[in-house]
Coordinates of C-alpha atoms in Angstrom, one line a residue:
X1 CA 4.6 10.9 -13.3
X2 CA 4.5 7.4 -14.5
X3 CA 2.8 6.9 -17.7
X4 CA 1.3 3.7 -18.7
X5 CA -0.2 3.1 -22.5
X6 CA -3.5 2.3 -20.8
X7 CA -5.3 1.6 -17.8
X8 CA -7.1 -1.6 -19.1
X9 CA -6.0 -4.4 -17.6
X10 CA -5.1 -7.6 -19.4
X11 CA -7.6 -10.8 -19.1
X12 CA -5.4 -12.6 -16.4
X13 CA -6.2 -9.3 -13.8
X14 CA -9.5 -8.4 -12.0
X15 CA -9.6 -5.1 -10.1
X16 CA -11.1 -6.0 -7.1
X17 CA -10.8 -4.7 -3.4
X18 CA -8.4 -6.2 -1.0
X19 CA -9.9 -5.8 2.6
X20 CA -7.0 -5.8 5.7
X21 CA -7.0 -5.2 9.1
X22 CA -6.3 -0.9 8.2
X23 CA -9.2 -1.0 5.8
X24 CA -9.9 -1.4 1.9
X25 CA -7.6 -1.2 -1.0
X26 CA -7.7 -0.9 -4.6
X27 CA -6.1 -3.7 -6.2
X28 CA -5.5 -5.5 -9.7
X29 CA -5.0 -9.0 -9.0
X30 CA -3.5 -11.2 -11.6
X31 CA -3.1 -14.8 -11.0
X32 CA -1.3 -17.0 -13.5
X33 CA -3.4 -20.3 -14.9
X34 CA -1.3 -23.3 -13.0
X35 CA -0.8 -23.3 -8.7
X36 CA 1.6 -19.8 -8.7
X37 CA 5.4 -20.0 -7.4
X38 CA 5.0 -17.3 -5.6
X39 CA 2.7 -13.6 -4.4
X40 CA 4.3 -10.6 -5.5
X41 CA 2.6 -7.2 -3.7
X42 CA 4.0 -4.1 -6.2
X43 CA 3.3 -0.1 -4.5
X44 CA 3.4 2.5 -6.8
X45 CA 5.2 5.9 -7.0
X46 CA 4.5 9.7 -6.3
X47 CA 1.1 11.2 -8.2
X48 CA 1.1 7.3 -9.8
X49 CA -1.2 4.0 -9.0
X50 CA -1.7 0.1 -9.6
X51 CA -1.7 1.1 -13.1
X52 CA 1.7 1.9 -13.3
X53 CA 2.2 -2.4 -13.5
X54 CA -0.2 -3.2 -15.8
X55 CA 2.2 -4.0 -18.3
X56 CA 4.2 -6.6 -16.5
X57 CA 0.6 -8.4 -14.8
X58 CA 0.8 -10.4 -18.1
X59 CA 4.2 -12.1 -18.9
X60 CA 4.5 -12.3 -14.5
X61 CA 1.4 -14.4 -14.5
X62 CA 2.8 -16.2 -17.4
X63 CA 5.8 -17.0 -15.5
X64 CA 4.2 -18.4 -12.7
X65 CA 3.3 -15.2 -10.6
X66 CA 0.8 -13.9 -8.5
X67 CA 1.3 -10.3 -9.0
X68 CA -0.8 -7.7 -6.8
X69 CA -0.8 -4.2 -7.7
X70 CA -2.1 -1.6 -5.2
X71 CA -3.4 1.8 -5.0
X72 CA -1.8 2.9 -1.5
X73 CA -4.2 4.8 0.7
X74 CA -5.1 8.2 -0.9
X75 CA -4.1 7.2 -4.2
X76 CA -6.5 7.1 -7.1
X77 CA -9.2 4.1 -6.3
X78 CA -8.0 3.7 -2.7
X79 CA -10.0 6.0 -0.6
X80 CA -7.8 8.6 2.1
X81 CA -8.9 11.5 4.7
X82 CA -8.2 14.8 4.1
X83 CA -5.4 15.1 7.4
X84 CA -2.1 15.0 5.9
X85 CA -1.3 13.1 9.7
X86 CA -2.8 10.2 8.0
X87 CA 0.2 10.0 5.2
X88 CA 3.0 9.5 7.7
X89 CA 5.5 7.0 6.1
X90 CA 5.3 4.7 9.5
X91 CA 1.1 4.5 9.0
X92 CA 1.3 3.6 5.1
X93 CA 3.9 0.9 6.1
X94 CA 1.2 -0.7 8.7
X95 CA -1.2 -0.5 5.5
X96 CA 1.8 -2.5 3.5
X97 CA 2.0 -5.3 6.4
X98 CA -1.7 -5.4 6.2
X99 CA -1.7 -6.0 2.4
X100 CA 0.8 -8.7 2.7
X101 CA -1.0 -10.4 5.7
X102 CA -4.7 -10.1 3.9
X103 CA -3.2 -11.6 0.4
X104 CA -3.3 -15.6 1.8
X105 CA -0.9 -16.5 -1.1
X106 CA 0.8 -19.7 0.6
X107 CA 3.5 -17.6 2.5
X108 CA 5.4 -14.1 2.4
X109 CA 4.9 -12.3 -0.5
X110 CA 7.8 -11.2 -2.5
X111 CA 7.6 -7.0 -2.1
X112 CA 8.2 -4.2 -5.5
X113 CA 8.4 -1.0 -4.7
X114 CA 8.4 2.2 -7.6
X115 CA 9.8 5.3 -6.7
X116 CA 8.1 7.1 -2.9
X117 CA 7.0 2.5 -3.2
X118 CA 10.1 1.8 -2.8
X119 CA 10.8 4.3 0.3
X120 CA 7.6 3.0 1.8
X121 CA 8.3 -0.5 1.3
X122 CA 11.8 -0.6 2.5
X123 CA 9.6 0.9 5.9
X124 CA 7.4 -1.8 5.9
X125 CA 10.4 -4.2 5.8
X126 CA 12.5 -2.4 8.4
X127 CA 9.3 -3.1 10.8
X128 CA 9.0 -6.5 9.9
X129 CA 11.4 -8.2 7.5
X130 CA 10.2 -11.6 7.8
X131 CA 6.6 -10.3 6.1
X132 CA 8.4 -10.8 2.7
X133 CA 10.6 -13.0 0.9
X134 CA 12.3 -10.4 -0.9
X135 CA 12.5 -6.7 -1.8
X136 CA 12.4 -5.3 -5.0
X137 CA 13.6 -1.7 -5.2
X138 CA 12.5 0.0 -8.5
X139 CA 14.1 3.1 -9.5
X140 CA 14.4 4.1 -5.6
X141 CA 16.9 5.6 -3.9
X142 CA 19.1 5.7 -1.0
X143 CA 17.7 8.9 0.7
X144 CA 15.6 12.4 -0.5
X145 CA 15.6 13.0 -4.4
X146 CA 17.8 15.0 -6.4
X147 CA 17.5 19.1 -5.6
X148 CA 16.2 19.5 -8.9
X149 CA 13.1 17.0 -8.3
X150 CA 12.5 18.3 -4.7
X151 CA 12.1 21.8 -6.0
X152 CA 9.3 20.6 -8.3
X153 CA 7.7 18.6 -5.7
X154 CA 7.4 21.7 -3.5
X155 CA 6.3 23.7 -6.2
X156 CA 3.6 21.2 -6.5
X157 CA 2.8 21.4 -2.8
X158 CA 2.3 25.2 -2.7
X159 CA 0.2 24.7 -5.6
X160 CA -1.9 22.5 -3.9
X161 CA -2.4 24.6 -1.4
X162 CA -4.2 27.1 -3.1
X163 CA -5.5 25.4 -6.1
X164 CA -7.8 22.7 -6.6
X165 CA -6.7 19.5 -8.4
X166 CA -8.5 20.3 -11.9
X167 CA -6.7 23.4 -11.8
X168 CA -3.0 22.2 -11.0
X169 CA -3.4 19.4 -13.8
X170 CA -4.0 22.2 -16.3
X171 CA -0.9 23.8 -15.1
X172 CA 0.8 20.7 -15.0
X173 CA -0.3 20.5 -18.4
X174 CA 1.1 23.7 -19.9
X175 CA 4.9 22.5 -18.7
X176 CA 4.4 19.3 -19.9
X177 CA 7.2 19.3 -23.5
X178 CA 5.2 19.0 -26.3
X179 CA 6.6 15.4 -26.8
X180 CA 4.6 14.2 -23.8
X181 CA 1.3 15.9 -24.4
X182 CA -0.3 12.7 -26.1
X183 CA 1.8 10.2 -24.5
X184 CA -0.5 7.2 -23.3
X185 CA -3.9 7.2 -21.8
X186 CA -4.6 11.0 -21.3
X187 CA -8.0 10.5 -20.2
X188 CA -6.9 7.8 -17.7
X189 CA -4.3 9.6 -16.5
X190 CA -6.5 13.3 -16.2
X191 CA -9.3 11.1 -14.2
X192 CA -6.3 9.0 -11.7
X193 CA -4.9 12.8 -10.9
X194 CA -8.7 13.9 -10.1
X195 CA -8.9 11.4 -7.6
X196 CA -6.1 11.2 -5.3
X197 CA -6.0 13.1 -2.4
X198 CA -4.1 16.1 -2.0
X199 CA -3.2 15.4 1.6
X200 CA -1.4 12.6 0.2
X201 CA 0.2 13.9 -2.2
X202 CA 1.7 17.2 -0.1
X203 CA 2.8 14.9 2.7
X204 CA 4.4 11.9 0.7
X205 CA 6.1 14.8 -1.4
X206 CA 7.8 16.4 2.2
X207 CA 8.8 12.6 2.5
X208 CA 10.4 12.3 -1.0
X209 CA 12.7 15.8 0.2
X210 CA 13.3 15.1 3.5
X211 CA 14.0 11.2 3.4
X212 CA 17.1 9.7 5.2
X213 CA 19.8 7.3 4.1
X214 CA 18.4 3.7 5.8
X215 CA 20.2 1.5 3.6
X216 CA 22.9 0.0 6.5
X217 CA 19.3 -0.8 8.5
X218 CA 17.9 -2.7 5.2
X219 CA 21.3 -4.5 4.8
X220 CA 20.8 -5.6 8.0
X221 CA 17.8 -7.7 7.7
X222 CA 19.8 -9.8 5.8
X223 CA 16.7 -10.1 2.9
X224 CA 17.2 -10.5 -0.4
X225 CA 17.1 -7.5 -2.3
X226 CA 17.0 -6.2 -6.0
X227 CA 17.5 -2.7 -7.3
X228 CA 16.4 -2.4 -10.6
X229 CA 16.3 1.0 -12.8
X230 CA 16.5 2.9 -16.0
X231 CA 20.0 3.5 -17.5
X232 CA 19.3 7.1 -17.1
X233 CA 16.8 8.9 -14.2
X234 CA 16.3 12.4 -13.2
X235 CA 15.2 11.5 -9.8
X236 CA 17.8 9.7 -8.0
X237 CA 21.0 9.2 -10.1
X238 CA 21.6 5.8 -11.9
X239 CA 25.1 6.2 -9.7
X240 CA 23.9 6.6 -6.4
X241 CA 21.6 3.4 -7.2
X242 CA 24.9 1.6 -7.9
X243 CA 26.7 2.8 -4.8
X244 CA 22.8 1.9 -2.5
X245 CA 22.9 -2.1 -4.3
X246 CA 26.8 -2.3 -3.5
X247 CA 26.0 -1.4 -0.1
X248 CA 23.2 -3.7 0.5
X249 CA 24.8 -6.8 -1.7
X250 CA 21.8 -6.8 -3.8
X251 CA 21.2 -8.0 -7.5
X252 CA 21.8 -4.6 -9.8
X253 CA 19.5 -4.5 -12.8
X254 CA 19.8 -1.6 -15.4
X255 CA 17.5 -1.5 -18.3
X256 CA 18.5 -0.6 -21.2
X257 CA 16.3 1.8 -23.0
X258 CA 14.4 3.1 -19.5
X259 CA 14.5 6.1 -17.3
X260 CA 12.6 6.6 -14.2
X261 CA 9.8 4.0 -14.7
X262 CA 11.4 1.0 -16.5
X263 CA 7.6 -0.6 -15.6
X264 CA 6.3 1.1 -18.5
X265 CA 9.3 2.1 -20.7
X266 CA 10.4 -1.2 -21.4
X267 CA 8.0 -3.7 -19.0
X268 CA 9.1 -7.2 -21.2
X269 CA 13.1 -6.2 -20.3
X270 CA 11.4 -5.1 -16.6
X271 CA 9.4 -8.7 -16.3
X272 CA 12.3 -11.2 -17.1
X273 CA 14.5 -9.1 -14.8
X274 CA 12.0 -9.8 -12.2
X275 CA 11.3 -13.5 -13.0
X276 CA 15.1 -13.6 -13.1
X277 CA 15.9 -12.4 -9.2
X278 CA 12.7 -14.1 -7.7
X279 CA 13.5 -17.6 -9.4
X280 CA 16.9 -17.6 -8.0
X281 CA 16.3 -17.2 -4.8

C-alpha cells in the first residue's frame, strides 16, 4: 500500500469530478499558473488512490504541467458496483480512454501509471496508442508479481470474502511492522480503505497474479515510454524492470532512496525525473 504523508492537497489542486462518456471520476486537478506544456493523466496502484501523487502535483505544476490524478472506478472517491465483472482490465481501460478524451487539455495527454496503473494503462494504450503522447510506467512490471506478493494478494482476497472491510484493515493492521504503524496520514488512509470496493479490489488482485508478459505489443506502438522505479521493490524486481525498459527502448529511471512507490518516498527525485522524459520528447 502506498503511503502518502497526507491527503491534503497543495493550493495549485482542486478535487473535483471529471465526468466521461463511462461516468464520473474522482480527480485532483492541478494546473500550473502560465498556459501548461502539456496534460499528464497519473492512475494509481492496488488498495491505493489520487492521493498516492499528491506530492509531485506541486513541483509538476511548477514545471509547466497539468497533472490529473484519478481515483479509478471502485477506488476510494470514485464510485463502483459490487459485480467483480465490472473490474475487468479491458473495461477500466475504456474508463482510461474516457479520462483522457474528457480532460480537453490541447491534445493527448501524457499517461503515468503506479503499480496494477501501470498494467491498466499499458491496456489503455495497447487499444489505442495515439490517445497519449507518452507512457509512464511507475514501478510496473512486465507480467504477474513476484510469488511472494501474489500469495499476499490472495490472502487478501479470501479475507475479503468473509470479512468486511473494517475488519480486514484491523488485520491488516496487526501485520503491519511496528515501523509502519504511524507512518503518514493513518486516518486518511483507514477512511480511503473504508471506501473502496471490495469487488475491486479481489478482481484487480486476480489481475496482478495472473497478468501476462505484453511488453513486445507496447514496443510496438512505437510510443515513447519511461519506466521509472525504486532502487529496491518487493513487487516486481528492480531487474526484471531493467530487462522490460531494454526490451521496449525506453528511458530507465531508478531512484535512489525509493522502493515500490518512489511517488511518495522521494517525490522531488520522482518530479524532475518526470519533467526530465516529458520535456525531451
Amino acid at each position: 500500500m502506498s503511503r502518502p504523508s497526507t491527503f491534503a492537497p497543495p493550493p495549485c489542486a482542486r478535487p473535483r469530478t471529471l465526468r466521461t462518456a463511462r461516468g464520473d471520476f474522482a480527480v485532483l486537478d492541478a494546473a500550473p499558473s502560465a498556459p501548461p506544456r502539456g496534460t499528464v493523466l497519473m492512475l494509481p496502484g492496488y488498495t491505493g488512490s489520487k492521493e498516492d501523487f499528491v506530492a509531485l502535483l506541486e513541483p509538476l505544476a511548477l514545471a509547466g504541467f497539468r497533472t490529473v490524478a484519478v481515483d479509478g472506478r471502485g477506488q476510494y472517491e470514485s464510485a463502483g458496483p459490487d459485480d467483480r465483472a465490472a473490474y475487468a482490465q479491458a473495461g477500466l481501460a475504456q474508463d482510461v480512454l474516457a479520462q483522457a478524451a474528457a480532460l480537453n487539455g490541447g491534445g493527448p495527454p501524457h499517461l503515468l501509471g503506479h503499480s496494477l496503473g501501470g498494467q491498466i494503462a499499458r491496456a489503455a494504450v495497447l487499444r489505442a496508442p495515439t490517445a497519449f503522447r507518452s507512457l509512464t510506467l511507475m514501478s510496473s512490471g512486465p507480467a504477474e508479481i513476484a510469488p511472494a506478493q501474489q500469495d499476499k494478494v490472495k490472502m487478501l482476497s479470501d479475507a475479503l470474502d468473509v470479512l468486511t472491510m473494517a475488519e480486514v484493515w484491523q488485520a491488516m493492521r496487526l501485520l503491519d511492522p511496528p515501523e509502519d504503524a504511524d507512518t503518514g496520514d493513518g486516518e486518511g488512509l483507514r477512511l480511503r480503505w473504508l471506501r473502496h470496493n471490495p469487488a475491486q479490489l479481489v478482481a484487480t488482485g486476480t489481475q496482478l497474479c495472473t497478468e501476462p508478459d505484453r511488453v513486445d505489443e507496447l514496443a510496438a506502438t512505437g510510443l515513447p515510454v519511461h519506466v521509472i522505479s525504486g532502487e529496491s521493490d518487493d513487487v516486481w524486481p528492480v531487474e526484471l524492470l531493467d530487462t522490460m525498459a531494454h526490451r521496449l527502448s525506453a528511458r530507465r529511471t531508478v531512484v535512489a532512496g525509493a522502493e515500490h512507490s518512489p511517488n511518495t518516498g522521494r517525490p522531488a527525485e520522482t518530479a524532475a525525473a518526470l519533467v526530465g522524459f516529458w520535456t525531451g520528447l
